[in-house]
């Protein structure tokens, strides 16, 4: 997936549609000052964006 497509989807009125763009074995780390958010699946990411 292209990063531009991902970012446009996340910035849209329906960021949950981004889940359709993710690979089945998707894992993520979102590092923010003072905290980290990690996940091991599309379901974890869905919970994060909810």
PDB file of C-alpha atoms in Angstrom:
ATOM      1  CA  UNK A   1       0.000   0.000   0.000  1.00  0.00           C
ATOM      2  CA  UNK A   2       1.230   3.467  -0.771  1.00  0.00           C
ATOM      3  CA  UNK A   3       1.741   5.750   2.187  1.00  0.00           C
ATOM      4  CA  UNK A   4      -0.226   8.553   0.507  1.00  0.00           C
ATOM      5  CA  UNK A   5      -3.260   6.282   0.108  1.00  0.00           C
ATOM      6  CA  UNK A   6      -3.019   5.227   3.753  1.00  0.00           C
ATOM      7  CA  UNK A   7      -2.713   8.795   5.042  1.00  0.00           C
ATOM      8  CA  UNK A   8      -5.576  10.029   2.859  1.00  0.00           C
ATOM      9  CA  UNK A   9      -7.769   7.224   4.152  1.00  0.00           C
ATOM     10  CA  UNK A  10      -6.877   7.932   7.801  1.00  0.00           C
ATOM     11  CA  UNK A  11      -7.633  11.645   7.292  1.00  0.00           C
ATOM     12  CA  UNK A  12     -10.981  10.955   5.630  1.00  0.00           C
ATOM     13  CA  UNK A  13     -14.375  11.106   7.358  1.00  0.00           C
ATOM     14  CA  UNK A  14     -14.250   7.269   7.525  1.00  0.00           C
ATOM     15  CA  UNK A  15     -10.814   6.200   8.815  1.00  0.00           C
ATOM     16  CA  UNK A  16     -12.160   2.705   9.543  1.00  0.00           C
ATOM     17  CA  UNK A  17     -12.054   2.039   5.785  1.00  0.00           C
ATOM     18  CA  UNK A  18      -8.271   2.040   6.121  1.00  0.00           C
ATOM     19  CA  UNK A  19      -8.579  -1.485   7.505  1.00  0.00           C
ATOM     20  CA  UNK A  20      -9.362  -2.690   3.976  1.00  0.00           C
ATOM     21  CA  UNK A  21      -5.922  -1.475   2.854  1.00  0.00           C
ATOM     22  CA  UNK A  22      -3.923  -3.382   5.477  1.00  0.00           C
ATOM     23  CA  UNK A  23      -2.083  -6.661   4.949  1.00  0.00           C
ATOM     24  CA  UNK A  24      -3.433  -9.709   6.835  1.00  0.00           C
ATOM     25  CA  UNK A  25      -0.332  -9.881   9.075  1.00  0.00           C
ATOM     26  CA  UNK A  26      -0.398  -6.142   9.889  1.00  0.00           C
ATOM     27  CA  UNK A  27       1.499  -5.025  13.014  1.00  0.00           C
ATOM     28  CA  UNK A  28       2.038  -1.465  14.189  1.00  0.00           C
ATOM     29  CA  UNK A  29       3.874   0.803  16.601  1.00  0.00           C
ATOM     30  CA  UNK A  30       2.767   4.376  17.109  1.00  0.00           C
ATOM     31  CA  UNK A  31       5.384   6.227  19.132  1.00  0.00           C
ATOM     32  CA  UNK A  32       4.237   9.476  20.698  1.00  0.00           C
ATOM     33  CA  UNK A  33       6.035  11.612  23.266  1.00  0.00           C
ATOM     34  CA  UNK A  34       5.550   9.782  26.547  1.00  0.00           C
ATOM     35  CA  UNK A  35       3.667   6.773  25.161  1.00  0.00           C
ATOM     36  CA  UNK A  36       3.708   3.940  22.654  1.00  0.00           C
ATOM     37  CA  UNK A  37       0.757   2.140  21.122  1.00  0.00           C
ATOM     38  CA  UNK A  38       1.367  -1.286  19.621  1.00  0.00           C
ATOM     39  CA  UNK A  39      -0.758  -3.889  17.941  1.00  0.00           C
ATOM     40  CA  UNK A  40      -0.440  -7.241  16.244  1.00  0.00           C
ATOM     41  CA  UNK A  41      -3.521  -7.352  14.015  1.00  0.00           C
ATOM     42  CA  UNK A  42      -6.102  -5.442  12.017  1.00  0.00           C
ATOM     43  CA  UNK A  43      -8.432  -5.879  14.996  1.00  0.00           C
ATOM     44  CA  UNK A  44      -5.934  -4.128  17.279  1.00  0.00           C
ATOM     45  CA  UNK A  45      -5.696  -1.260  14.805  1.00  0.00           C
ATOM     46  CA  UNK A  46      -9.498  -1.079  14.559  1.00  0.00           C
ATOM     47  CA  UNK A  47      -9.637  -0.734  18.343  1.00  0.00           C
ATOM     48  CA  UNK A  48      -6.998   2.010  18.225  1.00  0.00           C
ATOM     49  CA  UNK A  49      -8.819   4.121  15.631  1.00  0.00           C
ATOM     50  CA  UNK A  50     -12.184   3.604  17.315  1.00  0.00           C
TER      51      UNK A  50
END
